[in-house]
Amino acid sequence: YPMPSVTAWEWPPGPSHMSSPGRCQVLASCARKVFAKVGNAAFWVPAKAEPRSPLEEFALETFWFHVKRLGWGEKAISG
């Protein structure tokens, strides 16, 4: 079925108690701290993991957004 080639948010999604610009600042701060420690290393977060940081939370929200957009369910995801 046809889908847009690019799907994005105006601001990152997040908890309703945090404004979108505030969430951007938190994510940017966390990203700088991680980069300062490990550089540009890649990390894996299991699909069903409990996020340990705002960056992992954002990664999982983004992942599940696209899973749902593709019409997949939890059964299609291995973990």
PDB file of C-alpha atoms in Angstrom:
ATOM      1  CA  TYR A   1       0.000   0.000   0.000  1.00  0.00           C
ATOM      2  CA  PRO A   2       1.273   3.505  -0.729  1.00  0.00           C
ATOM      3  CA  MET A   3       3.077   5.312   2.060  1.00  0.00           C
ATOM      4  CA  PRO A   4       4.952   8.590   2.136  1.00  0.00           C
ATOM      5  CA  SER A   5       8.679   8.169   1.599  1.00  0.00           C
ATOM      6  CA  VAL A   6       9.367  10.315   4.661  1.00  0.00           C
ATOM      7  CA  THR A   7       7.384  10.556   7.873  1.00  0.00           C
ATOM      8  CA  ALA A   8       8.451  12.892  10.646  1.00  0.00           C
ATOM      9  CA  TRP A   9       7.218  14.933  13.552  1.00  0.00           C
ATOM     10  CA  GLU A  10       7.318  18.697  13.858  1.00  0.00           C
ATOM     11  CA  TRP A  11       8.674  18.103  17.381  1.00  0.00           C
ATOM     12  CA  PRO A  12       9.724  14.809  18.961  1.00  0.00           C
ATOM     13  CA  PRO A  13       6.876  12.911  20.616  1.00  0.00           C
ATOM     14  CA  GLY A  14       6.988  12.548  24.330  1.00  0.00           C
ATOM     15  CA  PRO A  15       5.207  12.662  27.641  1.00  0.00           C
ATOM     16  CA  SER A  16       2.368  15.159  27.739  1.00  0.00           C
ATOM     17  CA  HIS A  17       3.895  16.855  30.805  1.00  0.00           C
ATOM     18  CA  MET A  18       6.979  17.886  28.825  1.00  0.00           C
ATOM     19  CA  SER A  19       6.758  20.535  26.127  1.00  0.00           C
ATOM     20  CA  SER A  20       8.203  19.594  22.761  1.00  0.00           C
ATOM     21  CA  PRO A  21      10.969  22.236  22.876  1.00  0.00           C
ATOM     22  CA  GLY A  22      11.801  21.009  26.397  1.00  0.00           C
ATOM     23  CA  ARG A  23      11.996  17.433  25.148  1.00  0.00           C
ATOM     24  CA  CYS A  24      14.372  18.536  22.383  1.00  0.00           C
ATOM     25  CA  GLN A  25      16.667  20.101  24.974  1.00  0.00           C
ATOM     26  CA  VAL A  26      16.636  16.949  27.125  1.00  0.00           C
ATOM     27  CA  LEU A  27      17.388  14.725  24.123  1.00  0.00           C
ATOM     28  CA  ALA A  28      20.190  17.018  22.933  1.00  0.00           C
ATOM     29  CA  SER A  29      21.764  17.097  26.386  1.00  0.00           C
ATOM     30  CA  CYS A  30      21.619  13.301  26.713  1.00  0.00           C
ATOM     31  CA  ALA A  31      23.052  12.842  23.214  1.00  0.00           C
ATOM     32  CA  ARG A  32      25.992  15.133  24.017  1.00  0.00           C
ATOM     33  CA  LYS A  33      26.733  13.202  27.243  1.00  0.00           C
ATOM     34  CA  VAL A  34      26.638   9.833  25.477  1.00  0.00           C
ATOM     35  CA  PHE A  35      28.809  11.110  22.617  1.00  0.00           C
ATOM     36  CA  ALA A  36      31.351  12.530  25.079  1.00  0.00           C
ATOM     37  CA  LYS A  37      31.667   9.069  26.697  1.00  0.00           C
ATOM     38  CA  VAL A  38      31.587   6.694  23.735  1.00  0.00           C
ATOM     39  CA  GLY A  39      31.793   8.750  20.555  1.00  0.00           C
ATOM     40  CA  ASN A  40      29.736   7.627  17.610  1.00  0.00           C
ATOM     41  CA  ALA A  41      29.259   3.989  18.702  1.00  0.00           C
ATOM     42  CA  ALA A  42      26.042   2.181  17.836  1.00  0.00           C
ATOM     43  CA  PHE A  43      23.689   0.793  20.471  1.00  0.00           C
ATOM     44  CA  TRP A  44      20.848  -1.734  20.368  1.00  0.00           C
ATOM     45  CA  VAL A  45      17.658  -1.454  22.364  1.00  0.00           C
ATOM     46  CA  PRO A  46      15.391  -4.515  22.315  1.00  0.00           C
ATOM     47  CA  ALA A  47      11.934  -3.622  21.009  1.00  0.00           C
ATOM     48  CA  LYS A  48      10.232  -4.663  24.227  1.00  0.00           C
ATOM     49  CA  ALA A  49      12.842  -3.259  26.620  1.00  0.00           C
ATOM     50  CA  GLU A  50      12.115  -0.787  29.375  1.00  0.00           C
ATOM     51  CA  PRO A  51      13.957   2.429  28.357  1.00  0.00           C
ATOM     52  CA  ARG A  52      16.820   3.395  30.658  1.00  0.00           C
ATOM     53  CA  SER A  53      17.254   6.948  29.375  1.00  0.00           C
ATOM     54  CA  PRO A  54      15.398   9.640  27.434  1.00  0.00           C
ATOM     55  CA  LEU A  55      17.373   8.621  24.317  1.00  0.00           C
ATOM     56  CA  GLU A  56      16.243   5.003  24.587  1.00  0.00           C
ATOM     57  CA  GLU A  57      12.680   6.159  25.229  1.00  0.00           C
ATOM     58  CA  PHE A  58      12.775   8.278  22.079  1.00  0.00           C
ATOM     59  CA  ALA A  59      14.313   5.449  20.034  1.00  0.00           C
ATOM     60  CA  LEU A  60      11.598   3.034  21.145  1.00  0.00           C
ATOM     61  CA  GLU A  61       8.820   5.574  20.514  1.00  0.00           C
ATOM     62  CA  THR A  62      10.194   6.125  17.016  1.00  0.00           C
ATOM     63  CA  PHE A  63      10.470   2.379  16.394  1.00  0.00           C
ATOM     64  CA  TRP A  64       6.902   1.658  17.547  1.00  0.00           C
ATOM     65  CA  PHE A  65       5.568   4.625  15.552  1.00  0.00           C
ATOM     66  CA  HIS A  66       6.925   3.026  12.375  1.00  0.00           C
ATOM     67  CA  VAL A  67       5.817  -0.488  13.355  1.00  0.00           C
ATOM     68  CA  LYS A  68       2.245   0.783  13.716  1.00  0.00           C
ATOM     69  CA  ARG A  69       2.514   2.892  10.558  1.00  0.00           C
ATOM     70  CA  LEU A  70       3.439  -0.234   8.615  1.00  0.00           C
ATOM     71  CA  GLY A  71       0.449  -2.074  10.041  1.00  0.00           C
ATOM     72  CA  TRP A  72       2.557  -4.564  11.976  1.00  0.00           C
ATOM     73  CA  GLY A  73       1.785  -5.798  15.479  1.00  0.00           C
ATOM     74  CA  GLU A  74       3.800  -7.044  18.431  1.00  0.00           C
ATOM     75  CA  LYS A  75       3.691 -10.591  17.063  1.00  0.00           C
ATOM     76  CA  ALA A  76       5.772  -9.452  14.067  1.00  0.00           C
ATOM     77  CA  ILE A  77       8.531  -8.185  16.374  1.00  0.00           C
ATOM     78  CA  SER A  78      10.953 -10.694  17.848  1.00  0.00           C
ATOM     79  CA  GLY A  79      12.021  -8.710  20.852  1.00  0.00           C
TER      80      GLY A  79
END
